């Protein structure tokens, strides 16, 4: 086993996902919008620029010509269509920006680089994102299938991570997430604990690359692919309508990456896809003997099960530091898991659904201030809060006692949907996040018993109409609801 782990780090060193101890960060803001703007500037200075040429130039700039990428996409330094463009990038004094923006690494101080903060509040590694888009563009322009799309976006980081961490508990083999030094002016992203090759940002970028690569490859023959900046702008920047949120939006956007990637990949035999990816890695690196290890299949099977649980069954949860929570006023009290109840709330105030990361974060901070300063609680009361932007926001979390349902806080999780639902329902997507995704995540993760009970807040105390008449009527139809 030890020899496999040593070999793993040898393999990783040849790929674009690397661990480094020192590399200057510069002063560039690491937001997706800033990256899109930089790409747009290059496109505007090169009228008629083919998006495939643009993305190949970015690959060469970041030095991403490893063996597997060349196998599927060809070597960027042998492609004549990028020579002039690379000069344009250098002349625009943006080489350093693109190199640092795309080149993925993790420093020994826990800083993850080559990642950007998306407008929806999630963090995305650009390398797998751009490789997925390049696969789609190549398939579209050459009339071929998207061979290499899964291996380059998700297969390689997942497979190598599962292989390298066989002696580590399954729950720690993927991730972690992290937080930015500033949401308004992001420069440094620090991960929560020692990283695997498949950090949350890498998986987000891989999912996004898979989705966008698939979408581009399926464009009608009569339709030319849009510019790279347009591809990214359409996916990451959007405005949700107040009445419906994500319910009526048909196009693919970043908050739906988990459900869309699942719909693409679930029909496949992912165990076989991952083993095929690893087999190709071993062949390209001339290390085929690793396939003789009898533990490889078991490691991939266990790792794949954790991936499905963590990134498909569970919703994306925006951590406290990302919505800029204040410190807790007192030492938190741990819960004794698993719990037996789920208590459903609405916030009442804020009274309107939140439809963006910035608005939901503002609402979270307002509720925390009210709970701490007016009610004199140690922290925001809820375990979790659901926005209409497609995300769940961490309150007290899975492990700490909340202040949400008087007399019952230690027995169940208190989850609220932002808005006043006295006469109208939350969006269907927000309700599904709570009813299906968050509860399944809790049960499968050992935090909530399988035969849990759902109650509305009003059933447990006699002084509230929470979660509102309309919403309460809806939850009475849920499978686990009890009078």
Short mmCIF file of C-alpha atoms in Angstrom, two decimals:
data_model
loop_
_atom_site.label_atom_id
_atom_site.label_comp_id
_atom_site.label_asym_id
_atom_site.label_seq_id
_atom_site.Cartn_x
_atom_site.Cartn_y
_atom_site.Cartn_z
CA UNK A 1 0.00 0.00 0.00
CA UNK A 2 2.79 2.43 0.85
CA UNK A 3 4.37 1.97 -2.57
CA UNK A 4 1.06 2.89 -4.24
CA UNK A 5 0.85 6.07 -2.21
CA UNK A 6 4.39 7.07 -3.14
CA UNK A 7 3.61 6.40 -6.79
CA UNK A 8 0.45 8.46 -6.54
CA UNK A 9 2.44 11.60 -5.71
CA UNK A 10 4.80 10.85 -8.59
CA UNK A 11 1.80 10.69 -10.94
CA UNK A 12 0.22 13.82 -9.56
CA UNK A 13 3.37 15.83 -10.18
CA UNK A 14 2.84 15.45 -13.93
CA UNK A 15 -0.71 16.77 -13.87
CA UNK A 16 -2.20 20.24 -13.64
CA UNK A 17 -3.54 19.58 -10.12
CA UNK A 18 -0.43 19.98 -7.98
CA UNK A 19 0.65 20.64 -4.43
CA UNK A 20 3.29 23.40 -4.13
CA UNK A 21 4.94 25.22 -1.28
CA UNK A 22 5.62 28.57 -2.91
CA UNK A 23 4.38 30.58 -5.88
CA UNK A 24 3.66 34.32 -5.93
CA UNK A 25 -0.05 35.14 -5.71
CA UNK A 26 0.01 38.63 -7.19
CA UNK A 27 -2.75 41.11 -6.50
CA UNK A 28 -5.41 39.89 -8.95
CA UNK A 29 -8.91 39.37 -7.62
CA UNK A 30 -9.89 35.74 -7.95
CA UNK A 31 -13.55 36.04 -8.87
CA UNK A 32 -15.17 34.30 -11.81
CA UNK A 33 -16.41 37.64 -13.09
CA UNK A 34 -12.86 39.00 -13.06
CA UNK A 35 -11.68 35.98 -15.05
CA UNK A 36 -14.54 36.36 -17.54
CA UNK A 37 -13.68 40.03 -17.97
CA UNK A 38 -10.01 39.20 -18.66
CA UNK A 39 -11.04 36.60 -21.27
CA UNK A 40 -13.41 39.11 -22.85
CA UNK A 41 -10.60 41.67 -23.16
CA UNK A 42 -8.46 39.18 -25.11
CA UNK A 43 -11.43 38.27 -27.32
CA UNK A 44 -12.20 41.93 -28.07
CA UNK A 45 -8.59 42.57 -29.05
CA UNK A 46 -8.76 39.59 -31.46
CA UNK A 47 -11.98 39.96 -33.51
CA UNK A 48 -13.30 36.69 -34.93
CA UNK A 49 -11.32 34.65 -32.41
CA UNK A 50 -12.32 30.98 -32.36
CA UNK A 51 -13.23 29.90 -28.79
CA UNK A 52 -11.22 26.70 -29.21
CA UNK A 53 -8.13 28.77 -30.03
CA UNK A 54 -8.70 30.90 -26.94
CA UNK A 55 -9.04 27.96 -24.61
CA UNK A 56 -6.02 26.16 -26.08
CA UNK A 57 -3.94 29.29 -25.51
CA UNK A 58 -5.04 29.32 -21.89
CA UNK A 59 -4.04 25.66 -21.57
CA UNK A 60 -0.57 26.42 -22.92
CA UNK A 61 -0.23 29.48 -20.70
CA UNK A 62 -0.98 27.40 -17.60
CA UNK A 63 1.28 24.52 -18.68
CA UNK A 64 -1.44 21.87 -18.75
CA UNK A 65 0.06 19.57 -21.34
CA UNK A 66 0.24 16.42 -19.24
CA UNK A 67 0.13 12.98 -20.84
CA UNK A 68 -3.63 12.40 -20.50
CA UNK A 69 -4.58 15.85 -21.77
CA UNK A 70 -2.33 15.40 -24.81
CA UNK A 71 -3.82 11.93 -25.34
CA UNK A 72 -7.33 13.35 -25.67
CA UNK A 73 -6.82 16.94 -26.84
CA UNK A 74 -3.38 17.08 -28.43
CA UNK A 75 -0.38 19.14 -27.37
CA UNK A 76 -1.09 22.86 -27.19
CA UNK A 77 2.46 23.82 -28.17
CA UNK A 78 2.05 21.98 -31.48
CA UNK A 79 -1.13 23.83 -32.45
CA UNK A 80 -0.48 26.62 -34.95
CA UNK A 81 -3.79 28.36 -34.25
CA UNK A 82 -2.62 29.66 -30.85
CA UNK A 83 0.74 31.15 -31.76
CA UNK A 84 -0.51 34.65 -32.56
CA UNK A 85 -3.02 34.59 -29.74
CA UNK A 86 -0.37 33.68 -27.18
CA UNK A 87 1.58 36.73 -28.34
CA UNK A 88 -1.56 38.83 -27.90
CA UNK A 89 -1.95 37.55 -24.35
CA UNK A 90 1.65 38.41 -23.57
CA UNK A 91 1.35 41.82 -25.18
CA UNK A 92 -1.74 42.48 -23.09
CA UNK A 93 0.38 41.87 -19.98
CA UNK A 94 -2.11 39.25 -18.89
CA UNK A 95 0.12 36.16 -19.06
CA UNK A 96 0.79 36.29 -15.33
CA UNK A 97 -2.89 36.70 -14.54
CA UNK A 98 -3.99 33.69 -16.62
CA UNK A 99 -1.11 31.53 -15.38
CA UNK A 100 -2.04 32.14 -11.75
CA UNK A 101 -5.77 31.99 -12.40
CA UNK A 102 -5.73 28.58 -14.10
CA UNK A 103 -2.75 26.73 -12.60
CA UNK A 104 -4.16 24.65 -9.74
CA UNK A 105 -2.07 24.02 -6.62
CA UNK A 106 -2.31 23.79 -2.85
CA UNK A 107 0.39 25.37 -0.72
CA UNK A 108 1.76 23.92 2.50
CA UNK A 109 -0.12 26.67 4.36
CA UNK A 110 -3.47 25.38 3.08
CA UNK A 111 -4.08 27.97 0.35
CA UNK A 112 -5.78 26.59 -2.75
CA UNK A 113 -4.82 28.43 -5.93
CA UNK A 114 -6.16 28.20 -9.45
CA UNK A 115 -9.68 28.62 -8.07
CA UNK A 116 -12.23 31.42 -8.43
CA UNK A 117 -15.23 32.61 -6.45
CA UNK A 118 -18.36 32.22 -8.59
CA UNK A 119 -21.24 34.70 -8.25
CA UNK A 120 -23.36 31.99 -6.60
CA UNK A 121 -20.93 31.79 -3.66
CA UNK A 122 -19.25 28.50 -4.61
CA UNK A 123 -15.59 28.04 -5.47
CA UNK A 124 -14.55 26.59 -8.83
CA UNK A 125 -11.19 25.26 -10.03
CA UNK A 126 -10.61 26.59 -13.53
CA UNK A 127 -8.42 23.76 -14.85
CA UNK A 128 -11.08 21.00 -15.02
CA UNK A 129 -13.70 23.56 -16.08
CA UNK A 130 -11.65 24.67 -19.08
CA UNK A 131 -10.64 21.13 -20.02
CA UNK A 132 -14.31 20.14 -20.13
CA UNK A 133 -15.19 23.13 -22.32
CA UNK A 134 -12.26 22.33 -24.63
CA UNK A 135 -13.48 18.74 -24.98
CA UNK A 136 -16.92 20.01 -25.96
CA UNK A 137 -15.57 22.56 -28.44
CA UNK A 138 -13.28 19.98 -30.04
CA UNK A 139 -16.13 17.50 -30.38
CA UNK A 140 -18.45 20.16 -31.84
CA UNK A 141 -15.97 21.52 -34.39
CA UNK A 142 -14.55 18.14 -35.44
CA UNK A 143 -17.86 16.28 -35.43
CA UNK A 144 -16.62 13.68 -32.94
CA UNK A 145 -17.99 12.41 -29.64
CA UNK A 146 -16.81 13.89 -26.34
CA UNK A 147 -14.18 11.24 -25.71
CA UNK A 148 -12.10 12.26 -22.70
CA UNK A 149 -14.75 14.50 -21.16
CA UNK A 150 -15.29 12.45 -18.00
CA UNK A 151 -11.62 11.42 -17.51
CA UNK A 152 -10.34 15.00 -17.82
CA UNK A 153 -13.01 16.69 -15.69
CA UNK A 154 -13.84 14.25 -12.88
CA UNK A 155 -12.46 10.78 -13.60
CA UNK A 156 -8.77 11.51 -13.10
CA UNK A 157 -8.95 13.50 -9.83
CA UNK A 158 -11.52 11.13 -8.35
CA UNK A 159 -9.76 7.95 -9.41
CA UNK A 160 -6.33 9.04 -8.22
CA UNK A 161 -7.78 10.28 -4.94
CA UNK A 162 -9.53 6.98 -4.26
CA UNK A 163 -6.34 5.12 -5.11
CA UNK A 164 -4.08 7.21 -2.92
CA UNK A 165 -6.21 7.30 0.23
CA UNK A 166 -7.13 3.68 0.74
CA UNK A 167 -5.96 3.74 4.37
CA UNK A 168 -7.94 6.90 5.22
CA UNK A 169 -11.61 6.83 6.37
CA UNK A 170 -13.94 7.07 3.37
CA UNK A 171 -15.57 10.27 4.64
CA UNK A 172 -12.20 12.10 4.44
CA UNK A 173 -11.24 10.99 0.94
CA UNK A 174 -12.91 13.88 -0.85
CA UNK A 175 -12.74 17.64 -0.34
CA UNK A 176 -12.48 19.78 1.56
CA UNK A 177 -14.25 23.08 1.00
CA UNK A 178 -12.81 26.30 2.37
CA UNK A 179 -13.36 30.05 2.66
CA UNK A 180 -12.17 33.25 1.02
CA UNK A 181 -10.40 36.09 2.75
CA UNK A 182 -13.05 38.42 1.30
CA UNK A 183 -16.20 37.80 -0.68
CA UNK A 184 -16.16 41.30 -2.20
CA UNK A 185 -12.46 41.21 -3.12
CA UNK A 186 -11.37 37.56 -3.09
CA UNK A 187 -7.63 36.97 -3.21
CA UNK A 188 -6.85 34.01 -0.93
CA UNK A 189 -8.83 30.79 -0.53
CA UNK A 190 -7.94 28.62 2.48
CA UNK A 191 -9.17 25.03 2.75
CA UNK A 192 -10.64 23.68 6.00
CA UNK A 193 -8.35 20.66 6.45
CA UNK A 194 -5.54 18.84 4.59
CA UNK A 195 -6.59 18.51 0.98
CA UNK A 196 -7.11 15.55 -1.27
CA UNK A 197 -6.55 15.80 -5.00
CA UNK A 198 -10.34 16.13 -5.39
CA UNK A 199 -11.08 19.26 -3.38
CA UNK A 200 -14.59 20.69 -3.47
CA UNK A 201 -13.37 23.37 -5.90
CA UNK A 202 -11.89 20.74 -8.22
CA UNK A 203 -15.12 18.74 -8.14
CA UNK A 204 -17.21 21.87 -8.74
CA UNK A 205 -14.98 22.77 -11.69
CA UNK A 206 -15.14 19.20 -12.95
CA UNK A 207 -18.94 19.12 -12.79
CA UNK A 208 -19.17 22.48 -14.54
CA UNK A 209 -16.71 21.40 -17.24
CA UNK A 210 -18.66 18.17 -17.75
CA UNK A 211 -21.97 20.07 -18.08
CA UNK A 212 -20.70 22.81 -20.37
CA UNK A 213 -18.67 20.38 -22.49
CA UNK A 214 -21.76 18.22 -22.96
CA UNK A 215 -23.93 21.24 -23.80
CA UNK A 216 -21.46 22.60 -26.37
CA UNK A 217 -21.03 19.23 -28.07
CA UNK A 218 -24.80 18.95 -28.49
CA UNK A 219 -25.29 22.32 -30.21
CA UNK A 220 -27.08 22.02 -33.56
CA UNK A 221 -24.80 21.73 -36.58
CA UNK A 222 -26.07 25.07 -37.83
CA UNK A 223 -25.08 26.91 -34.64
CA UNK A 224 -21.53 28.08 -34.04
CA UNK A 225 -20.16 27.81 -30.48
CA UNK A 226 -20.28 31.14 -28.63
CA UNK A 227 -17.17 32.89 -27.38
CA UNK A 228 -15.61 31.51 -24.21
CA UNK A 229 -16.61 34.58 -22.21
CA UNK A 230 -20.23 34.13 -23.35
CA UNK A 231 -20.20 30.45 -22.35
CA UNK A 232 -19.04 31.33 -18.86
CA UNK A 233 -21.26 34.40 -18.55
CA UNK A 234 -24.39 32.43 -19.44
CA UNK A 235 -23.65 29.70 -16.90
CA UNK A 236 -22.43 31.73 -13.93
CA UNK A 237 -24.39 35.00 -14.22
CA UNK A 238 -28.17 34.91 -14.16
CA UNK A 239 -31.16 36.58 -12.54
CA UNK A 240 -33.84 34.47 -10.86
CA UNK A 241 -37.46 35.56 -10.84
CA UNK A 242 -39.01 36.27 -7.45
CA UNK A 243 -42.14 34.17 -7.98
CA UNK A 244 -40.44 30.93 -9.03
CA UNK A 245 -36.70 30.98 -8.27
CA UNK A 246 -35.13 28.01 -10.01
CA UNK A 247 -38.48 26.32 -10.73
CA UNK A 248 -39.07 27.66 -14.23
CA UNK A 249 -35.48 28.21 -15.36
CA UNK A 250 -34.75 25.64 -18.03
CA UNK A 251 -31.18 26.54 -18.95
CA UNK A 252 -28.16 25.08 -17.20
CA UNK A 253 -26.69 27.32 -14.48
CA UNK A 254 -24.16 26.77 -11.71
CA UNK A 255 -26.56 26.26 -8.73
CA UNK A 256 -27.93 23.18 -10.51
CA UNK A 257 -24.52 21.57 -11.14
CA UNK A 258 -25.14 18.63 -8.80
CA UNK A 259 -28.46 17.55 -10.28
CA UNK A 260 -27.36 18.14 -13.89
CA UNK A 261 -24.06 16.27 -13.54
CA UNK A 262 -25.97 13.43 -11.93
CA UNK A 263 -28.39 13.26 -14.86
CA UNK A 264 -25.44 13.05 -17.26
CA UNK A 265 -23.36 10.49 -15.38
CA UNK A 266 -25.84 8.30 -13.49
CA UNK A 267 -26.81 6.27 -16.59
CA UNK A 268 -23.15 5.27 -16.97
CA UNK A 269 -21.29 2.50 -15.19
CA UNK A 270 -19.11 4.87 -13.17
CA UNK A 271 -17.10 2.06 -11.58
CA UNK A 272 -16.04 0.99 -15.07
CA UNK A 273 -15.48 4.58 -16.22
CA UNK A 274 -13.17 5.25 -13.28
CA UNK A 275 -11.26 1.99 -13.72
CA UNK A 276 -10.84 2.74 -17.44
CA UNK A 277 -9.52 6.19 -16.53
CA UNK A 278 -7.01 4.75 -14.07
CA UNK A 279 -5.95 2.09 -16.58
CA UNK A 280 -5.19 4.84 -19.08
CA UNK A 281 -3.22 6.78 -16.46
CA UNK A 282 -1.14 3.71 -15.70
CA UNK A 283 -0.53 2.99 -19.38
CA UNK A 284 0.52 6.55 -20.15
CA UNK A 285 2.83 6.62 -17.13
CA UNK A 286 4.06 3.07 -17.77
CA UNK A 287 2.91 1.85 -14.35
CA UNK A 288 0.47 -0.87 -15.45
CA UNK A 289 1.60 -3.09 -12.55
CA UNK A 290 -0.64 -1.07 -10.22
CA UNK A 291 -3.65 -2.82 -11.77
CA UNK A 292 -2.44 -6.04 -10.13
CA UNK A 293 -3.20 -4.62 -6.68
CA UNK A 294 -6.37 -6.34 -5.47
CA UNK A 295 -7.43 -3.34 -3.38
CA UNK A 296 -7.90 -0.94 -6.30
CA UNK A 297 -11.42 -2.03 -7.24
CA UNK A 298 -12.55 -1.91 -3.62
CA UNK A 299 -11.05 1.57 -3.12
CA UNK A 300 -12.79 2.91 -6.23
CA UNK A 301 -16.12 1.34 -5.23
CA UNK A 302 -15.99 2.82 -1.71
CA UNK A 303 -14.81 6.20 -2.96
CA UNK A 304 -17.52 6.35 -5.59
CA UNK A 305 -20.19 5.65 -2.96
CA UNK A 306 -18.90 8.58 -0.89
CA UNK A 307 -18.82 10.83 -3.95
CA UNK A 308 -22.48 10.05 -4.72
CA UNK A 309 -23.45 10.74 -1.10
CA UNK A 310 -21.46 13.93 -0.66
CA UNK A 311 -21.91 15.60 -4.04
CA UNK A 312 -25.17 14.20 -5.44
CA UNK A 313 -27.39 13.13 -2.55
CA UNK A 314 -26.39 16.05 -0.31
CA UNK A 315 -27.10 19.64 -1.31
CA UNK A 316 -24.32 22.19 -1.47
CA UNK A 317 -24.12 23.88 1.94
CA UNK A 318 -22.66 27.40 2.06
CA UNK A 319 -20.39 27.47 5.16
CA UNK A 320 -20.66 30.10 7.88
CA UNK A 321 -17.45 31.86 6.95
CA UNK A 322 -18.68 32.29 3.39
CA UNK A 323 -21.81 34.23 4.43
CA UNK A 324 -19.58 36.05 6.93
CA UNK A 325 -21.16 34.93 10.18
CA UNK A 326 -20.18 36.64 13.41
CA UNK A 327 -18.45 34.62 16.10
CA UNK A 328 -20.56 32.65 18.54
CA UNK A 329 -20.97 34.39 21.89
CA UNK A 330 -20.70 31.22 23.96
CA UNK A 331 -19.04 27.81 23.73
CA UNK A 332 -21.40 25.66 21.62
CA UNK A 333 -23.00 22.51 23.04
CA UNK A 334 -22.59 19.33 20.96
CA UNK A 335 -25.60 17.28 19.89
CA UNK A 336 -25.93 13.56 20.48
CA UNK A 337 -26.49 12.09 17.01
CA UNK A 338 -28.52 10.73 15.34
CA UNK A 339 -31.55 12.89 16.06
CA UNK A 340 -35.18 11.83 15.61
CA UNK A 341 -36.97 15.01 14.50
CA UNK A 342 -36.93 17.70 11.83
CA UNK A 343 -38.63 20.97 12.77
CA UNK A 344 -39.69 23.09 9.81
CA UNK A 345 -39.75 26.91 10.02
CA UNK A 346 -40.11 29.97 7.85
CA UNK A 347 -38.15 33.09 8.73
CA UNK A 348 -41.18 35.43 8.49
CA UNK A 349 -38.61 38.22 8.54
CA UNK A 350 -36.86 38.47 6.10
CA UNK A 351 -40.25 38.15 4.41
CA UNK A 352 -39.11 37.78 0.79
CA UNK A 353 -37.33 34.77 -0.73
CA UNK A 354 -33.64 35.40 -1.35
CA UNK A 355 -32.62 34.77 -4.95
CA UNK A 356 -28.84 35.33 -4.94
CA UNK A 357 -25.83 34.53 -2.83
CA UNK A 358 -25.37 38.17 -1.91
CA UNK A 359 -29.00 38.58 -0.80
CA UNK A 360 -29.14 35.26 1.07
CA UNK A 361 -25.88 36.09 2.85
CA UNK A 362 -27.24 39.49 3.84
CA UNK A 363 -30.40 37.82 5.19
CA UNK A 364 -28.32 35.33 7.17
CA UNK A 365 -26.32 38.11 8.78
CA UNK A 366 -29.50 40.07 9.59
CA UNK A 367 -31.05 37.03 11.30
CA UNK A 368 -27.89 36.32 13.23
CA UNK A 369 -27.74 39.93 14.47
CA UNK A 370 -31.39 39.76 15.55
CA UNK A 371 -30.91 36.46 17.37
CA UNK A 372 -27.73 37.60 19.10
CA UNK A 373 -28.54 41.24 19.88
CA UNK A 374 -32.33 41.24 20.40
CA UNK A 375 -33.02 37.73 21.64
CA UNK A 376 -29.62 37.46 23.34
CA UNK A 377 -28.89 34.03 21.91
CA UNK A 378 -25.32 32.92 21.37
CA UNK A 379 -25.75 32.50 17.62
CA UNK A 380 -28.27 32.27 14.80
CA UNK A 381 -30.88 29.82 16.06
CA UNK A 382 -31.45 27.51 13.09
CA UNK A 383 -29.43 24.44 12.24
CA UNK A 384 -29.70 25.28 8.54
CA UNK A 385 -31.46 27.85 6.38
CA UNK A 386 -32.63 27.24 2.81
CA UNK A 387 -32.46 30.01 0.21
CA UNK A 388 -34.33 30.25 -3.07
CA UNK A 389 -30.98 30.64 -4.84
CA UNK A 390 -30.45 26.88 -4.93
CA UNK A 391 -28.34 26.53 -1.79
CA UNK A 392 -28.55 25.60 1.89
CA UNK A 393 -26.79 27.90 4.38
CA UNK A 394 -25.06 26.61 7.48
CA UNK A 395 -26.42 27.90 10.80
CA UNK A 396 -25.52 25.85 13.87
CA UNK A 397 -24.82 22.91 11.55
CA UNK A 398 -25.11 19.16 12.06
CA UNK A 399 -23.25 18.82 15.33
CA UNK A 400 -24.21 21.76 17.55
CA UNK A 401 -27.30 22.47 19.64
CA UNK A 402 -29.55 25.13 18.11
CA UNK A 403 -32.12 27.56 19.50
CA UNK A 404 -35.01 27.01 17.12
CA UNK A 405 -37.79 25.01 18.82
CA UNK A 406 -38.19 25.72 22.53
CA UNK A 407 -38.04 22.59 24.65
CA UNK A 408 -37.03 20.41 21.68
CA UNK A 409 -33.70 21.80 20.49
CA UNK A 410 -31.73 18.72 21.51
CA UNK A 411 -34.14 16.32 19.82
CA UNK A 412 -34.15 17.58 16.25
CA UNK A 413 -32.72 19.88 13.61
CA UNK A 414 -34.43 23.21 13.01
CA UNK A 415 -34.45 24.19 9.34
CA UNK A 416 -36.00 27.37 7.96
CA UNK A 417 -36.71 28.59 4.43
CA UNK A 418 -36.12 32.32 4.00
CA UNK A 419 -39.41 34.15 3.45
CA UNK A 420 -42.94 34.60 4.83
CA UNK A 421 -45.10 31.66 3.76
CA UNK A 422 -48.38 32.55 5.38
CA UNK A 423 -50.24 32.85 2.08
CA UNK A 424 -47.75 31.61 -0.53
CA UNK A 425 -45.45 28.60 -0.84
CA UNK A 426 -41.68 28.59 -1.16
CA UNK A 427 -40.32 27.66 -4.58
CA UNK A 428 -40.60 23.97 -5.38
CA UNK A 429 -36.81 23.75 -5.68
CA UNK A 430 -36.30 25.22 -2.19
CA UNK A 431 -38.82 22.81 -0.68
CA UNK A 432 -37.18 19.87 -2.45
CA UNK A 433 -33.79 20.88 -1.06
CA UNK A 434 -35.26 20.54 2.43
CA UNK A 435 -37.71 17.68 1.96
CA UNK A 436 -35.53 15.35 -0.12
CA UNK A 437 -31.91 16.43 -0.37
CA UNK A 438 -31.06 17.69 3.12
CA UNK A 439 -32.97 14.91 4.87
CA UNK A 440 -31.42 12.18 2.72
CA UNK A 441 -28.01 13.66 3.41
CA UNK A 442 -28.76 13.61 7.14
CA UNK A 443 -30.05 10.03 7.18
CA UNK A 444 -27.29 8.56 5.02
CA UNK A 445 -24.69 10.49 7.01
CA UNK A 446 -25.91 9.06 10.34
CA UNK A 447 -27.20 12.40 11.64
CA UNK A 448 -30.93 11.68 11.44
CA UNK A 449 -32.66 8.33 12.03
CA UNK A 450 -34.27 6.72 8.99
CA UNK A 451 -37.77 6.86 10.52
CA UNK A 452 -37.45 10.53 11.53
CA UNK A 453 -40.53 12.68 12.16
CA UNK A 454 -41.29 16.04 10.54
CA UNK A 455 -43.13 18.68 12.59
CA UNK A 456 -43.98 22.27 11.86
CA UNK A 457 -42.72 24.75 14.45
CA UNK A 458 -46.33 25.57 15.47
CA UNK A 459 -46.93 21.99 16.57
CA UNK A 460 -44.25 22.19 19.24
CA UNK A 461 -45.04 25.59 20.81
CA UNK A 462 -48.33 27.41 21.24
CA UNK A 463 -47.31 30.98 20.48
CA UNK A 464 -46.46 30.86 16.76
CA UNK A 465 -48.05 30.26 13.38
CA UNK A 466 -44.64 29.27 11.93
CA UNK A 467 -43.97 27.99 9.27
CA UNK A 468 -46.96 29.93 7.89
CA UNK A 469 -50.39 28.58 6.96
CA UNK A 470 -49.59 27.84 3.31
CA UNK A 471 -46.27 26.14 4.02
CA UNK A 472 -47.63 24.18 6.99
CA UNK A 473 -50.47 22.85 4.83
CA UNK A 474 -47.84 21.68 2.35
CA UNK A 475 -45.63 19.84 4.86
CA UNK A 476 -48.66 17.90 6.19
CA UNK A 477 -48.42 16.00 2.89
CA UNK A 478 -44.78 15.03 3.40
CA UNK A 479 -44.00 11.37 4.06
CA UNK A 480 -42.51 11.80 7.51
CA UNK A 481 -44.99 14.37 8.82
CA UNK A 482 -46.87 13.48 12.01
CA UNK A 483 -49.67 15.32 13.80
#
